Coordinates of C-alpha atoms and ligand atoms in Angstrom, one line a residue:
M1 CA 9.0 21.0 3.9
L2 CA 8.8 18.4 1.1
K3 CA 7.2 15.0 0.7
A4 CA 7.3 12.3 -1.9
V5 CA 4.7 9.8 -3.1
I6 CA 5.6 6.6 -4.9
L7 CA 2.9 5.0 -7.0
I8 CA 3.3 1.3 -6.5
G9 CA 0.1 0.1 -8.4
G10 CA -1.3 -3.2 -7.4
P11 CA -1.5 -7.0 -8.1
Q12 CA -3.1 -7.1 -11.5
K13 CA -0.7 -4.6 -12.9
G14 CA 2.3 -6.9 -12.7
T15 CA 1.1 -9.3 -15.4
R16 CA 4.1 -8.6 -17.7
F17 CA 6.3 -9.6 -14.8
R18 CA 4.9 -13.1 -14.3
P19 CA 5.9 -15.5 -13.0
L20 CA 8.1 -13.4 -10.7
S21 CA 5.3 -11.2 -9.3
F22 CA 3.6 -14.3 -7.9
E23 CA 6.0 -14.4 -4.9
V24 CA 6.7 -10.8 -4.2
P25 CA 4.9 -7.5 -5.1
K26 CA 6.7 -6.1 -8.2
P27 CA 7.8 -2.9 -6.5
L28 CA 9.9 -5.1 -4.1
F29 CA 11.5 -7.1 -6.8
P30 CA 15.3 -6.8 -6.3
V31 CA 17.1 -4.6 -8.9
A32 CA 20.8 -4.4 -8.4
G33 CA 20.5 -6.2 -5.1
V34 CA 17.8 -4.0 -3.4
P35 CA 14.0 -3.8 -3.7
M36 CA 13.1 -1.7 -6.8
I37 CA 11.6 1.2 -4.8
Q38 CA 14.5 1.4 -2.4
H39 CA 16.3 3.3 -5.2
H40 CA 13.4 5.8 -5.2
I41 CA 13.4 6.1 -1.5
E42 CA 17.1 6.6 -1.3
A43 CA 16.9 9.4 -3.9
C44 CA 14.1 11.1 -2.0
T45 CA 16.0 11.0 1.3
K46 CA 18.9 12.9 -0.4
V47 CA 16.6 15.9 -1.0
P48 CA 17.1 18.4 1.8
S49 CA 13.9 19.0 3.8
M50 CA 12.2 15.7 2.7
K51 CA 10.0 14.8 5.6
E52 CA 7.8 11.9 4.6
I53 CA 7.5 9.3 1.9
L54 CA 4.1 7.8 1.1
L55 CA 3.6 4.6 -1.0
V56 CA 0.3 4.7 -2.7
G57 CA -1.2 1.6 -4.3
F58 CA -3.9 -1.1 -4.2
Y59 CA -2.0 -4.0 -2.8
Q60 CA -3.6 -5.7 0.2
P61 CA -1.4 -5.1 3.2
N62 CA 1.1 -7.9 3.2
E63 CA 4.0 -9.2 5.1
A64 CA 6.7 -8.4 2.5
L65 CA 5.6 -4.8 2.2
S66 CA 5.3 -4.3 6.0
R67 CA 8.8 -5.8 6.5
F68 CA 10.2 -3.6 3.8
L69 CA 8.6 -0.5 5.4
V70 CA 10.1 -1.3 8.8
S71 CA 13.6 -1.8 7.5
A72 CA 13.5 1.1 5.1
Q73 CA 12.4 3.5 7.9
Q74 CA 15.2 2.3 10.1
E75 CA 17.8 2.5 7.3
F76 CA 16.8 5.9 6.0
K77 CA 15.5 7.5 9.3
I78 CA 12.4 9.0 7.6
P79 CA 8.7 8.2 8.1
I80 CA 7.4 5.9 5.2
R81 CA 3.8 4.9 5.1
Y82 CA 1.7 2.8 2.8
L83 CA -1.7 4.2 1.8
Q84 CA -4.0 1.7 0.3
E85 CA -6.6 2.7 -2.3
Y86 CA -9.9 0.8 -2.1
A87 CA -9.6 0.1 -5.8
A88 CA -7.3 1.0 -8.7
L89 CA -7.9 4.7 -8.9
G90 CA -5.3 5.4 -11.6
T91 CA -2.1 7.5 -11.4
G92 CA -4.0 10.7 -10.5
G93 CA -7.0 9.2 -8.6
G94 CA -4.7 7.6 -6.0
I95 CA -3.0 10.8 -5.0
Y96 CA -6.3 12.7 -5.2
N97 CA -7.9 10.2 -2.8
F98 CA -5.1 10.8 -0.3
R99 CA -4.7 14.5 -0.8
D100 CA -5.4 15.3 2.9
Q101 CA -2.6 12.9 4.0
I102 CA -0.2 14.3 1.4
L103 CA -0.9 17.9 2.4
S104 CA -0.9 17.3 6.1
G105 CA 1.9 19.3 7.7
S106 CA 1.7 21.7 4.7
P107 CA 4.5 20.7 2.4
E108 CA 5.3 23.4 -0.1
A109 CA 5.7 20.8 -2.8
F110 CA 5.8 17.0 -3.3
F111 CA 7.4 14.6 -5.7
V112 CA 5.4 11.8 -7.4
L113 CA 7.4 8.9 -8.7
N114 CA 6.2 5.9 -10.7
A115 CA 7.5 2.8 -9.0
N116 CA 8.2 1.0 -12.2
V117 CA 11.0 3.2 -13.5
C118 CA 14.7 3.2 -12.9
S119 CA 16.5 6.5 -12.9
E120 CA 19.2 8.6 -11.4
F121 CA 16.3 10.6 -10.0
P122 CA 17.6 14.2 -10.5
L123 CA 15.2 15.5 -7.8
P124 CA 17.3 18.4 -6.5
E125 CA 17.8 19.5 -10.1
M126 CA 14.0 19.4 -10.6
L127 CA 13.5 21.6 -7.5
A128 CA 16.1 24.1 -8.7
F129 CA 14.5 24.2 -12.1
Q130 CA 11.0 24.7 -10.6
Q131 CA 12.3 27.7 -8.6
Q132 CA 13.6 29.3 -11.8
C133 CA 10.2 29.0 -13.5
R134 CA 8.2 32.2 -14.0
D135 CA 5.3 30.9 -12.0
P136 CA 6.1 29.8 -8.5
H137 CA 3.1 27.4 -8.6
S138 CA 4.1 25.6 -11.7
F139 CA 4.5 21.8 -11.9
V140 CA 7.4 19.9 -13.4
I141 CA 7.6 16.7 -15.4
L142 CA 10.9 14.9 -15.8
G143 CA 11.6 14.4 -19.5
N144 CA 14.0 12.3 -21.4
T145 CA 14.8 11.9 -25.1
A146 CA 13.6 8.8 -27.0
N147 CA 14.0 8.0 -30.7
R148 CA 11.0 8.8 -33.0
K149 CA 9.8 5.2 -33.2
Q150 CA 9.9 4.3 -29.6
S151 CA 8.5 7.7 -28.4
L152 CA 5.1 6.4 -29.5
N153 CA 5.1 4.0 -26.5
Y154 CA 5.4 6.9 -24.0
G155 CA 3.8 10.1 -23.0
C156 CA 5.1 12.7 -25.5
I157 CA 5.7 16.3 -24.6
V158 CA 5.9 19.3 -26.9
A159 CA 7.6 22.2 -25.0
N160 CA 8.6 25.8 -25.6
T161 CA 12.3 25.5 -26.4
E162 CA 13.1 28.6 -24.3
T163 CA 10.9 28.4 -21.3
C164 CA 10.4 24.6 -21.3
E165 CA 6.7 25.1 -20.8
V166 CA 4.7 22.1 -21.8
L167 CA 2.5 23.1 -24.8
H168 CA 1.1 19.7 -25.7
Y169 CA 1.0 16.4 -24.0
V170 CA -0.1 13.2 -25.7
E171 CA 0.0 9.9 -24.1
K172 CA 1.2 7.1 -26.5
P173 CA 0.3 9.0 -29.7
S174 CA -0.4 6.9 -32.8
T175 CA 1.8 9.1 -34.9
F176 CA 5.0 11.1 -34.0
V177 CA 4.5 14.0 -31.7
S178 CA 7.8 14.6 -30.0
E179 CA 10.9 12.8 -28.9
I180 CA 10.7 14.2 -25.4
I181 CA 9.0 11.7 -23.2
N182 CA 7.5 11.6 -19.8
C183 CA 9.7 9.7 -17.3
G184 CA 6.9 9.3 -14.7
I185 CA 8.7 11.5 -12.2
Y186 CA 6.9 14.8 -11.2
L187 CA 7.3 17.7 -8.9
F188 CA 3.9 19.1 -7.8
M189 CA 2.7 22.0 -5.8
P190 CA -0.5 21.5 -3.6
A191 CA -2.5 23.4 -6.3
I192 CA -2.2 20.2 -8.5
F193 CA -5.2 18.9 -6.5
Q194 CA -7.4 21.7 -7.8
H195 CA -6.6 20.6 -11.3
I196 CA -7.2 16.9 -10.6
G197 CA -10.4 18.0 -8.8
E198 CA -11.6 19.8 -12.0
V199 CA -11.1 16.6 -13.9
F200 CA -13.0 14.7 -11.2
Q201 CA -16.0 17.1 -11.2
R202 CA -16.2 17.1 -15.0
T203 CA -16.1 13.3 -15.3
Q204 CA -18.6 12.9 -12.5
Q205 CA -21.0 15.3 -14.3
E206 CA -20.6 13.3 -17.5
L207 CA -21.1 10.0 -15.8
L208 CA -24.2 11.2 -13.9
L209 CA -25.8 12.4 -17.2
E210 CA -25.0 9.0 -18.7
D211 CA -26.5 6.5 -16.3
G212 CA -27.0 8.2 -12.9
T213 CA -25.9 5.1 -10.9
N214 CA -22.3 4.7 -9.8
G215 CA -20.9 7.9 -11.5
W216 CA -19.3 9.0 -8.3
Q217 CA -17.1 5.9 -8.0
R218 CA -16.0 5.7 -11.5
A219 CA -15.1 9.4 -11.6
E220 CA -12.6 8.7 -8.9
V221 CA -10.4 6.9 -11.5
I222 CA -8.2 9.6 -12.9
R223 CA -5.1 9.2 -15.0
L224 CA -2.5 11.9 -14.5
E225 CA -1.2 11.5 -18.0
Q226 CA -4.3 11.5 -20.2
D227 CA -6.7 13.4 -18.0
V228 CA -4.6 15.9 -16.1
F229 CA -1.4 16.7 -18.1
T230 CA -3.3 16.9 -21.4
A231 CA -5.6 19.5 -19.9
L232 CA -2.8 21.4 -18.2
A233 CA -0.6 21.7 -21.3
G234 CA -0.5 25.2 -22.8
R235 CA -1.9 26.9 -19.7
G236 CA 1.4 28.2 -18.4
K237 CA 1.4 25.7 -15.5
L238 CA 3.3 22.7 -16.6
Y239 CA 7.0 22.6 -17.4
V240 CA 9.4 19.8 -18.5
Y241 CA 12.9 19.4 -17.0
K242 CA 14.9 17.4 -19.5
T243 CA 17.6 15.1 -18.2
D244 CA 20.3 13.1 -20.0
S245 CA 21.0 10.9 -17.0
F246 CA 20.0 7.3 -17.1
W247 CA 16.3 6.3 -17.2
S248 CA 14.4 3.2 -18.1
Q249 CA 11.0 1.7 -17.5
I250 CA 10.9 -1.6 -15.6
K251 CA 7.9 -3.4 -17.1
S252 CA 9.0 -6.8 -18.2
A253 CA 11.4 -9.1 -16.4
G254 CA 13.9 -8.4 -19.2
S255 CA 13.9 -4.8 -18.4
A256 CA 14.8 -5.6 -14.7
I257 CA 18.1 -7.1 -15.9
Y258 CA 18.7 -3.9 -17.9
A259 CA 17.8 -1.7 -15.0
S260 CA 20.1 -3.7 -12.8
R261 CA 22.9 -2.9 -15.1
L262 CA 22.2 0.8 -14.9
Y263 CA 22.1 0.8 -11.1
L264 CA 25.1 -1.4 -10.8
S265 CA 27.1 1.1 -12.9
Q266 CA 25.8 3.9 -10.7
Y267 CA 27.1 2.0 -7.6
S268 CA 30.7 2.6 -8.7
Q269 CA 30.0 6.3 -7.8
C270 CA 27.6 6.2 -5.0
H271 CA 27.7 2.7 -3.4
P272 CA 31.1 1.2 -4.2
E273 CA 30.7 -1.1 -1.1
R274 CA 27.9 -2.9 -2.9
L275 CA 30.1 -4.0 -5.8
A276 CA 32.0 -7.3 -5.5
R277 CA 35.8 -7.1 -5.9
N278 CA 38.3 -9.7 -7.0
S279 CA 40.3 -11.2 -4.2
P280 CA 42.6 -14.3 -4.0
E281 CA 40.0 -16.3 -2.0
G282 CA 37.0 -15.2 -3.9
P283 CA 35.4 -15.9 -7.3
T284 CA 36.5 -14.1 -10.5
I285 CA 34.5 -10.9 -10.9
R286 CA 34.0 -9.4 -14.3
G287 CA 32.5 -5.9 -14.5
N288 CA 29.8 -4.9 -12.0
V289 CA 28.5 -7.6 -9.7
Y290 CA 26.4 -7.5 -6.6
I291 CA 26.7 -10.4 -4.1
H292 CA 24.6 -10.5 -1.0
P293 CA 26.9 -11.1 2.0
T294 CA 25.2 -14.3 3.0
A295 CA 25.7 -15.9 -0.4
S296 CA 28.2 -18.7 -0.6
I297 CA 30.3 -18.6 -3.8
D298 CA 33.0 -21.1 -4.8
R299 CA 36.2 -19.4 -5.7
S300 CA 36.4 -21.1 -9.1
A301 CA 33.1 -19.4 -10.2
V302 CA 33.2 -16.6 -12.8
L303 CA 30.6 -13.9 -12.3
G304 CA 29.7 -10.9 -14.4
P305 CA 29.2 -8.5 -15.9
N306 CA 25.8 -7.4 -14.6
V307 CA 25.1 -10.1 -12.1
S308 CA 23.1 -9.8 -8.9
I309 CA 23.2 -12.6 -6.4
G310 CA 20.6 -12.6 -3.6
K311 CA 20.5 -13.7 0.0
G312 CA 21.6 -17.3 0.8
V313 CA 22.4 -18.2 -2.8
T314 CA 24.9 -21.1 -3.3
V315 CA 27.2 -21.0 -6.4
G316 CA 29.2 -24.2 -7.0
A317 CA 32.6 -24.8 -8.6
G318 CA 33.2 -23.7 -12.2
V319 CA 29.8 -21.9 -12.4
H320 CA 29.6 -19.0 -15.0
V321 CA 26.9 -16.3 -14.6
R322 CA 26.5 -13.3 -16.8
E323 CA 23.7 -10.6 -17.3
S324 CA 21.5 -12.3 -14.7
I325 CA 19.6 -12.0 -11.5
I326 CA 19.8 -14.9 -9.0
L327 CA 17.1 -14.6 -6.3
H328 CA 17.5 -15.6 -2.7
G329 CA 17.9 -19.2 -1.8
A330 CA 18.7 -20.4 -5.3
S331 CA 21.4 -23.0 -5.8
L332 CA 23.6 -23.1 -8.9
Q333 CA 25.4 -26.5 -8.7
D334 CA 28.9 -27.1 -10.0
H335 CA 29.6 -26.0 -13.6
T336 CA 26.2 -24.6 -14.4
C337 CA 26.1 -21.7 -16.8
V338 CA 23.5 -18.9 -16.5
L339 CA 23.2 -16.2 -19.1
N340 CA 20.5 -13.5 -19.6
S341 CA 18.2 -15.1 -17.1
I342 CA 16.4 -14.6 -13.8
V343 CA 16.6 -17.5 -11.5
G344 CA 13.7 -17.6 -9.0
W345 CA 13.8 -17.9 -5.3
D346 CA 14.8 -21.4 -4.0
S347 CA 15.3 -22.8 -7.5
T348 CA 18.0 -25.4 -8.1
I349 CA 20.0 -25.8 -11.3
G350 CA 21.7 -29.2 -11.6
R351 CA 25.4 -29.7 -12.5
W352 CA 26.5 -28.8 -16.0
A353 CA 23.1 -27.5 -16.9
R354 CA 22.8 -24.4 -19.1
V355 CA 20.1 -21.7 -18.6
E356 CA 20.2 -19.1 -21.2
G357 CA 18.0 -16.3 -22.6
T358 CA 18.1 -13.7 -25.3
P359 CA 18.6 -10.1 -24.0
S360 CA 16.2 -7.4 -25.0
D361 CA 18.7 -4.5 -24.6
P362 CA 18.2 -1.2 -26.3
N363 CA 20.1 -0.7 -29.6
P364 CA 23.6 0.3 -28.3
N365 CA 24.3 2.4 -31.4
D366 CA 21.3 4.6 -30.8
P367 CA 21.9 7.0 -27.9
Y368 CA 18.2 7.6 -27.4
A369 CA 17.1 4.0 -27.7
K370 CA 15.0 2.5 -24.9
I371 CA 14.3 -1.0 -24.0
D372 CA 11.4 -2.4 -26.0
S373 CA 8.5 -3.6 -24.0
E374 CA 8.4 -7.2 -25.2
T375 CA 5.3 -8.8 -26.4
L376 CA 5.3 -12.4 -25.3
F377 CA 4.0 -13.6 -28.7
R378 CA 4.6 -12.4 -32.2
D379 CA 2.8 -14.1 -35.1
G380 CA 1.6 -16.8 -32.8
R381 CA 5.2 -17.6 -31.7
L382 CA 6.9 -16.9 -28.4
T383 CA 9.4 -14.1 -29.1
P384 CA 12.9 -15.1 -27.8
S385 CA 13.4 -13.4 -24.5
I386 CA 15.3 -13.7 -21.3
T387 CA 14.8 -17.0 -19.5
I388 CA 12.9 -16.9 -16.3
L389 CA 12.7 -19.6 -13.7
G390 CA 9.9 -19.0 -11.3
C391 CA 10.4 -19.8 -7.6
N392 CA 11.3 -23.3 -6.5
V393 CA 12.0 -24.6 -9.9
T394 CA 14.3 -27.6 -10.3
I395 CA 16.4 -28.0 -13.4
P396 CA 18.1 -31.4 -13.7
A397 CA 21.8 -31.9 -14.5
E398 CA 23.2 -31.5 -18.0
V399 CA 20.1 -30.0 -19.7
V400 CA 19.7 -26.8 -21.7
I401 CA 16.9 -24.4 -21.0
L402 CA 16.8 -21.7 -23.7
N403 CA 14.5 -18.6 -24.1
S404 CA 11.9 -20.2 -21.8
I405 CA 9.7 -19.2 -19.0
V406 CA 9.2 -21.7 -16.3
L407 CA 6.3 -21.3 -13.8
P408 CA 6.9 -21.7 -10.1
H409 CA 7.3 -25.1 -8.4
K410 CA 8.1 -27.1 -11.6
E411 CA 10.5 -29.9 -11.7
L412 CA 11.8 -30.3 -15.2
S413 CA 13.1 -33.6 -16.6
R414 CA 14.6 -32.6 -19.9
S415 CA 15.8 -29.7 -22.1
F416 CA 13.5 -27.0 -23.3
K417 CA 13.7 -24.3 -25.9
N418 CA 11.4 -21.3 -26.7
Q419 CA 8.6 -22.5 -24.4
I420 CA 6.4 -21.4 -21.6
I421 CA 6.4 -24.3 -19.1
L422 CA 3.2 -24.2 -17.1
Ligands
GTP1 N1 -1.6 3.9 -6.7 C1 -1.7 3.5 -7.9 N2 -0.7 3.3 -8.7 C2 -0.9 3.0 -10.0 C3 -2.2 2.8 -10.5 N3 -2.1 2.5 -11.8 C4 -0.8 2.5 -12.1 N4 0.0 2.8 -11.0 C5 1.4 2.9 -10.9 O1 1.8 4.0 -11.5 C6 3.0 3.8 -12.4 C7 2.6 4.0 -13.8 O2 1.6 3.2 -14.2 P1 1.1 2.9 -15.6 O3 1.0 4.1 -16.5 O4 0.0 1.9 -15.6 O5 2.4 2.0 -16.1 P2 3.3 2.2 -17.3 O6 4.5 1.4 -17.1 O7 3.5 3.7 -17.6 O8 2.5 1.4 -18.4 P3 1.7 2.0 -19.7 O9 1.3 3.4 -19.4 O10 0.5 1.1 -19.8 O11 2.6 1.9 -20.8 C8 3.4 2.4 -12.1 O12 4.4 2.4 -11.2 C9 2.1 1.7 -11.5 O13 2.4 0.7 -10.6 C10 -3.3 3.0 -9.6 O14 -4.5 2.8 -10.0 N5 -3.0 3.3 -8.4
MG2 MG1 2.0 5.0 -18.1

């Protein structure tokens, strides 16, 4: 029997995702038409003998999450529960805190998946790889290749080229260590908790010596990457399974557009029914496009490539949309043009207006390039990025909004360029 844990984090972690995470928890933000973690859940349910999926995070219980849990359990016919940490316990502390729940029913192994990644999730391949390892109790990290420069932003893995044993693990090194990076997708055996427990005991001792007050609480914060993997490396316990299948982090809003593109292209294989097709009565579709069945699209609109249109969206005559995510209830009035942008829930874009951003795609000429995690400002200036309209934003007719971020509930009265509109 197998289980899976999805680490969904909590409210303060979504800061790079503002203003979009104001309205919906980031793990539920739609990527290629479905909530981000639905892709994880679907991948888990395809693993034979998967019995339960646990979401672990520090969000207060909320309606959006409960509704998602109900509908996902119905759709995938598997128990899915949310376990709430009393505080942010870190990527290792969260699962350690809930070890009894994870181990109940005695699973032989369990997957741990970071919510903020998009991937083909080669979980069956990781299982098969684990079974080939010399030690039946070994743990597996999914690895991917990055270029030398970008590898520094990730957890870097030095592995034995024959056995794939992890010899060194360094999280975000300051100088080059390895181009094999940690994808945030793991296969653990129950024995992982002994190793996390060792870290816990050690930190607790240190903290007690230090101040003697709340050492116990602070020791519960454990990072899998820096605290556990670093210590496990070179001890014959930790292995890396390298994949060439698609993988990306979803940190910034810009990376959500890129992740949508990756999942939409996967749909042509595994969910062709989710891709819009050209028809005489429908709009012109270019490349991969997702349209929610309740959206109303004028037949003279031109959509794609890489466009996702949410529930109840209205798209008027002559509208062009490319490389964008249009969230539920938004309205694109006649002849608007939307490029490299995210249009928030219930926003309205007036006739002939143009909403445009600058993509942050990985270098297409470098097979190992990843999306750069944008910094909002560089040298005191806003770096050009995708345009984001928060929820319920109103853009008047005939204006241009370029490389800007508009906070929720704003009613703009003119054009803007390279600005954060508060
Ligand atoms: N349950 C839980 N999940 C967490 C916690 N901290 C982070 N996560 C989740 O674990 C995943 C990895 O978290 P991070 O390492 O902070 O995120 P990251 O994108 O790797 O960012 P950096 O490591 O800062 O570059 C994300 O999906 C987070 O939402 C935590 O304290 N508790
Ligand atoms: Mg991390």
